[in-house]
Short mmCIF file of N, CA, C and O in Angstrom, two decimals:
data_model
loop_
_atom_site.label_atom_id
_atom_site.label_comp_id
_atom_site.label_asym_id
_atom_site.label_seq_id
_atom_site.Cartn_x
_atom_site.Cartn_y
_atom_site.Cartn_z
N MET A 2 0.64 -0.78 0.11
CA MET A 2 -0.29 0.20 -0.22
C MET A 2 0.58 1.25 -0.08
O MET A 2 1.97 1.38 0.98
N SER A 3 0.40 2.38 -0.03
CA SER A 3 1.01 3.36 -0.71
C SER A 3 0.95 4.42 0.55
O SER A 3 0.16 4.12 1.29
N ASN A 4 1.92 5.37 0.69
CA ASN A 4 1.08 6.72 1.26
C ASN A 4 0.69 7.77 1.01
O ASN A 4 0.26 8.60 1.34
N ILE A 5 -0.24 7.74 -0.26
CA ILE A 5 -0.95 8.25 -0.42
C ILE A 5 -1.83 8.52 -0.57
O ILE A 5 -2.88 7.43 -0.28
N THR A 6 -2.89 9.49 -0.49
CA THR A 6 -4.41 10.12 -0.11
C THR A 6 -4.67 10.78 -1.23
O THR A 6 -3.74 11.65 -2.28
N ILE A 7 -6.15 10.83 -1.58
CA ILE A 7 -6.95 10.59 -3.11
C ILE A 7 -7.64 11.81 -2.60
O ILE A 7 -8.84 11.35 -1.54
N ASN A 8 -8.19 13.20 -2.71
CA ASN A 8 -9.29 13.92 -2.46
C ASN A 8 -10.39 13.82 -3.64
O ASN A 8 -9.91 14.32 -5.05
N VAL A 9 -11.91 13.72 -3.46
CA VAL A 9 -12.41 13.09 -4.30
C VAL A 9 -13.45 14.15 -3.98
O VAL A 9 -13.97 14.61 -3.00
N GLU A 10 -14.43 14.30 -4.65
CA GLU A 10 -15.73 14.90 -4.00
C GLU A 10 -17.15 13.79 -4.51
O GLU A 10 -16.90 13.25 -5.79
N PHE A 11 -18.18 14.02 -3.81
CA PHE A 11 -19.29 12.94 -4.22
C PHE A 11 -20.21 14.02 -4.61
O PHE A 11 -20.54 15.02 -4.94
N LEU A 12 -20.96 13.45 -5.82
CA LEU A 12 -22.46 13.80 -6.67
C LEU A 12 -23.37 14.32 -5.60
O LEU A 12 -23.26 13.61 -4.00
N ALA A 13 -24.10 15.24 -5.77
CA ALA A 13 -25.40 15.80 -4.66
C ALA A 13 -26.29 14.57 -4.49
O ALA A 13 -26.54 13.96 -5.71
N GLY A 14 -26.97 14.88 -3.47
CA GLY A 14 -27.78 13.10 -3.21
C GLY A 14 -26.95 11.66 -2.91
O GLY A 14 -27.90 10.98 -2.70
N THR A 15 -25.46 11.97 -2.87
CA THR A 15 -25.05 10.55 -2.09
C THR A 15 -25.03 10.33 -0.72
O THR A 15 -25.67 11.24 0.30
N ASP A 16 -25.64 8.71 -0.69
CA ASP A 16 -25.75 8.25 0.58
C ASP A 16 -24.22 8.33 1.26
O ASP A 16 -23.44 8.01 0.71
N PHE A 17 -24.42 9.25 2.60
CA PHE A 17 -22.92 9.00 3.64
C PHE A 17 -22.19 7.53 3.50
O PHE A 17 -20.94 7.22 2.84
N THR A 18 -23.18 6.04 3.01
CA THR A 18 -22.76 4.60 3.72
C THR A 18 -22.43 4.56 2.56
O THR A 18 -21.17 4.03 1.89
N GLU A 19 -23.11 5.14 1.20
CA GLU A 19 -22.79 4.89 0.02
C GLU A 19 -21.33 5.23 -0.78
O GLU A 19 -20.49 4.54 -1.21
N ALA A 20 -21.29 6.55 0.09
CA ALA A 20 -20.13 6.92 0.37
C ALA A 20 -18.65 6.80 0.55
O ALA A 20 -17.12 6.27 -0.01
N VAL A 21 -18.95 6.00 1.66
CA VAL A 21 -17.96 5.30 2.18
C VAL A 21 -18.14 4.01 1.70
O VAL A 21 -16.40 3.57 1.54
N GLU A 22 -18.50 3.33 1.37
CA GLU A 22 -18.11 1.93 0.06
C GLU A 22 -17.84 2.22 -0.79
O GLU A 22 -16.74 1.42 -1.08
N GLU A 23 -17.69 3.19 -1.87
CA GLU A 23 -17.14 3.48 -3.06
C GLU A 23 -15.71 4.03 -2.55
O GLU A 23 -15.52 3.16 -3.26
N ALA A 24 -15.89 4.79 -1.34
CA ALA A 24 -14.34 4.98 -1.11
C ALA A 24 -13.16 4.52 -0.66
O ALA A 24 -12.19 3.83 -1.16
N LYS A 25 -14.16 3.08 -0.07
CA LYS A 25 -13.53 1.70 0.47
C LYS A 25 -12.74 1.25 -1.02
O LYS A 25 -11.56 0.79 -1.15
N ARG A 26 -13.48 0.49 -1.74
CA ARG A 26 -13.23 0.51 -2.87
C ARG A 26 -12.21 0.73 -3.92
O ARG A 26 -11.33 0.06 -4.52
N LYS A 27 -12.55 2.04 -3.82
CA LYS A 27 -11.10 3.12 -5.09
C LYS A 27 -9.74 3.15 -3.80
O LYS A 27 -8.88 2.49 -4.97
N CYS A 28 -10.03 2.96 -2.76
CA CYS A 28 -7.96 2.85 -2.03
C CYS A 28 -7.86 1.67 -2.66
O CYS A 28 -6.93 0.63 -2.88
N LEU A 29 -8.77 0.29 -2.38
CA LEU A 29 -7.99 -0.98 -3.30
C LEU A 29 -7.65 -0.80 -4.82
O LEU A 29 -6.70 -1.44 -4.73
N GLN A 30 -8.87 0.04 -5.34
CA GLN A 30 -8.55 0.42 -6.94
C GLN A 30 -7.45 0.26 -7.20
O GLN A 30 -6.68 0.52 -8.30
N TRP A 31 -6.88 2.03 -6.33
CA TRP A 31 -5.82 2.87 -6.50
C TRP A 31 -5.09 2.52 -5.85
O TRP A 31 -3.79 3.48 -5.53
N ASP A 32 -5.12 1.46 -5.11
CA ASP A 32 -3.80 1.32 -3.69
C ASP A 32 -2.97 2.46 -3.39
O ASP A 32 -2.06 2.76 -3.36
N VAL A 33 -4.16 2.93 -2.24
CA VAL A 33 -4.28 4.38 -2.01
C VAL A 33 -4.40 4.40 -0.30
O VAL A 33 -5.35 3.10 -0.29
N ALA A 34 -3.69 5.17 0.54
CA ALA A 34 -4.44 4.64 1.59
C ALA A 34 -5.71 5.46 2.65
O ALA A 34 -5.94 5.24 3.17
N PHE A 35 -5.71 6.47 1.55
CA PHE A 35 -7.13 7.15 1.87
C PHE A 35 -7.68 7.73 0.99
O PHE A 35 -6.92 8.34 0.12
N VAL A 36 -9.10 7.45 0.49
CA VAL A 36 -9.61 8.63 -0.13
C VAL A 36 -10.21 9.53 0.97
O VAL A 36 -11.00 9.30 1.89
N CYS A 37 -9.98 11.12 0.38
CA CYS A 37 -11.35 12.19 1.40
C CYS A 37 -11.45 12.87 0.38
O CYS A 37 -11.59 12.92 -0.37
N PHE A 38 -12.47 13.56 1.08
CA PHE A 38 -13.91 13.35 0.58
C PHE A 38 -14.58 15.04 1.73
O PHE A 38 -14.45 14.34 3.37
N LYS A 39 -15.01 15.75 1.69
CA LYS A 39 -16.01 16.62 2.43
C LYS A 39 -17.38 16.84 2.43
O LYS A 39 -17.93 16.51 1.51
N PHE A 40 -18.31 16.00 2.98
CA PHE A 40 -19.89 15.49 3.61
C PHE A 40 -20.13 16.44 3.86
O PHE A 40 -20.28 16.32 5.22
N ASN A 41 -21.61 17.37 3.66
CA ASN A 41 -22.14 18.43 4.00
C ASN A 41 -21.10 19.12 5.23
O ASN A 41 -21.44 20.07 6.63
N GLY A 42 -19.73 19.50 4.99
CA GLY A 42 -18.97 20.48 5.19
C GLY A 42 -18.07 19.65 6.54
O GLY A 42 -17.38 20.14 7.11
N VAL A 43 -18.21 17.95 6.78
CA VAL A 43 -17.42 17.88 7.75
C VAL A 43 -16.65 17.10 6.40
O VAL A 43 -16.96 15.87 5.87
N GLU A 44 -14.96 17.00 6.52
CA GLU A 44 -14.34 16.25 6.15
C GLU A 44 -13.51 14.72 6.65
O GLU A 44 -13.52 14.51 7.96
N CYS A 45 -13.55 13.67 5.73
CA CYS A 45 -14.05 12.96 5.86
C CYS A 45 -12.69 11.80 5.42
O CYS A 45 -11.84 11.94 4.09
N SER A 46 -11.57 10.42 5.89
CA SER A 46 -10.95 9.63 5.23
C SER A 46 -11.09 8.65 5.87
O SER A 46 -11.59 8.33 6.37
N VAL A 47 -11.09 7.96 4.58
CA VAL A 47 -12.01 6.85 4.77
C VAL A 47 -10.67 5.87 3.81
O VAL A 47 -10.15 6.18 2.93
N SER A 48 -10.35 4.22 4.61
CA SER A 48 -8.98 3.47 4.85
C SER A 48 -9.66 2.54 4.20
O SER A 48 -11.43 2.30 4.02
N ARG A 49 -9.14 1.97 3.50
CA ARG A 49 -9.88 0.51 2.69
C ARG A 49 -10.12 -0.49 4.06
O ARG A 49 -11.44 -1.33 3.46
N ASN A 50 -10.12 -0.47 4.83
CA ASN A 50 -10.36 -1.78 5.78
C ASN A 50 -11.62 0.01 7.35
O ASN A 50 -11.86 -1.36 8.03
N ALA A 51 -12.16 0.81 6.24
CA ALA A 51 -13.32 1.57 7.62
C ALA A 51 -14.42 0.91 7.50
O ALA A 51 -14.69 0.23 6.80
N ASN A 52 -14.86 1.14 9.02
CA ASN A 52 -16.62 0.23 9.16
C ASN A 52 -17.52 1.53 8.85
O ASN A 52 -17.13 2.86 9.45
N ALA A 53 -17.71 1.31 7.72
CA ALA A 53 -19.05 2.34 7.66
C ALA A 53 -20.19 2.96 8.64
O ALA A 53 -20.40 3.57 8.81
N GLU A 54 -20.65 1.64 9.45
CA GLU A 54 -21.12 1.90 10.22
C GLU A 54 -21.06 3.27 11.57
O GLU A 54 -21.43 3.98 12.10
N LYS A 55 -19.73 2.77 11.36
CA LYS A 55 -18.93 2.91 12.86
C LYS A 55 -18.65 4.77 12.10
O LYS A 55 -18.14 5.58 12.70
N LEU A 56 -18.03 5.15 11.10
CA LEU A 56 -18.38 5.92 10.66
C LEU A 56 -19.42 6.94 10.00
O LEU A 56 -19.32 8.45 10.27
N PHE A 57 -20.20 6.41 10.43
CA PHE A 57 -21.79 7.27 10.03
C PHE A 57 -21.92 8.06 11.33
O PHE A 57 -21.91 8.86 11.62
N LYS A 58 -21.77 7.09 12.59
CA LYS A 58 -21.98 7.44 14.10
C LYS A 58 -20.91 8.46 14.58
O LYS A 58 -21.11 9.65 14.81
N TRP A 59 -19.46 9.00 13.69
CA TRP A 59 -18.76 9.86 14.14
C TRP A 59 -19.00 11.01 13.19
O TRP A 59 -18.96 12.03 13.64
N TYR A 60 -19.62 10.65 11.45
CA TYR A 60 -19.64 11.69 11.05
C TYR A 60 -21.24 12.39 11.70
O TYR A 60 -21.38 13.52 11.92
N MET A 61 -22.12 11.80 11.93
CA MET A 61 -23.57 12.58 12.63
C MET A 61 -23.12 13.55 13.95
O MET A 61 -23.67 14.52 14.42
N HIS A 62 -22.40 12.73 14.58
CA HIS A 62 -21.51 13.85 15.99
C HIS A 62 -20.70 14.63 15.39
O HIS A 62 -20.69 15.37 16.33
N GLU A 63 -19.92 14.38 14.58
CA GLU A 63 -19.15 15.59 14.06
C GLU A 63 -20.23 16.67 13.51
O GLU A 63 -20.58 18.43 13.70
N LEU A 64 -21.22 16.42 12.95
CA LEU A 64 -22.47 17.13 11.67
C LEU A 64 -23.14 17.66 13.17
O LEU A 64 -23.93 19.46 13.15
N THR A 65 -23.61 17.56 14.49
CA THR A 65 -24.26 18.04 15.37
C THR A 65 -24.09 18.80 16.16
O THR A 65 -24.30 18.66 17.02
N GLY A 66 -22.55 19.48 15.81
CA GLY A 66 -21.67 19.90 17.21
C GLY A 66 -21.30 19.01 18.05
O GLY A 66 -21.13 19.38 19.60
N ASN A 67 -20.52 17.69 18.27
CA ASN A 67 -20.28 16.61 19.10
C ASN A 67 -21.99 16.66 20.07
O ASN A 67 -21.07 16.24 21.27
N LYS A 68 -23.31 16.67 19.05
CA LYS A 68 -24.24 15.66 21.01
C LYS A 68 -23.62 14.77 20.41
O LYS A 68 -23.41 14.20 19.39
N LYS A 69 -24.27 13.91 21.58
CA LYS A 69 -24.75 11.85 21.07
C LYS A 69 -25.70 11.90 20.29
O LYS A 69 -26.71 12.45 20.17
N TYR A 70 -25.16 10.97 19.51
CA TYR A 70 -26.37 10.63 18.61
C TYR A 70 -26.32 8.76 18.74
O TYR A 70 -25.74 8.62 18.32
N TYR A 71 -28.15 8.76 18.30
CA TYR A 71 -27.98 7.05 17.98
C TYR A 71 -29.41 6.60 17.03
O TYR A 71 -30.02 7.83 16.41
#
């Protein structure tokens, strides 16, 4: 695996979990360490081993101003 990160943008209307899963696939396909993107203003870095469910919880935590999200 390389030490490269790639910045991408997702089209409006893309679901967060879909974005994470596609970013994971691109990490493998492009052999990069992270695929990075902004999602509703929240900066995200996704590795090939990322857990979409945990990332979604983290994302909602960041999006809501660090309030608990369940």
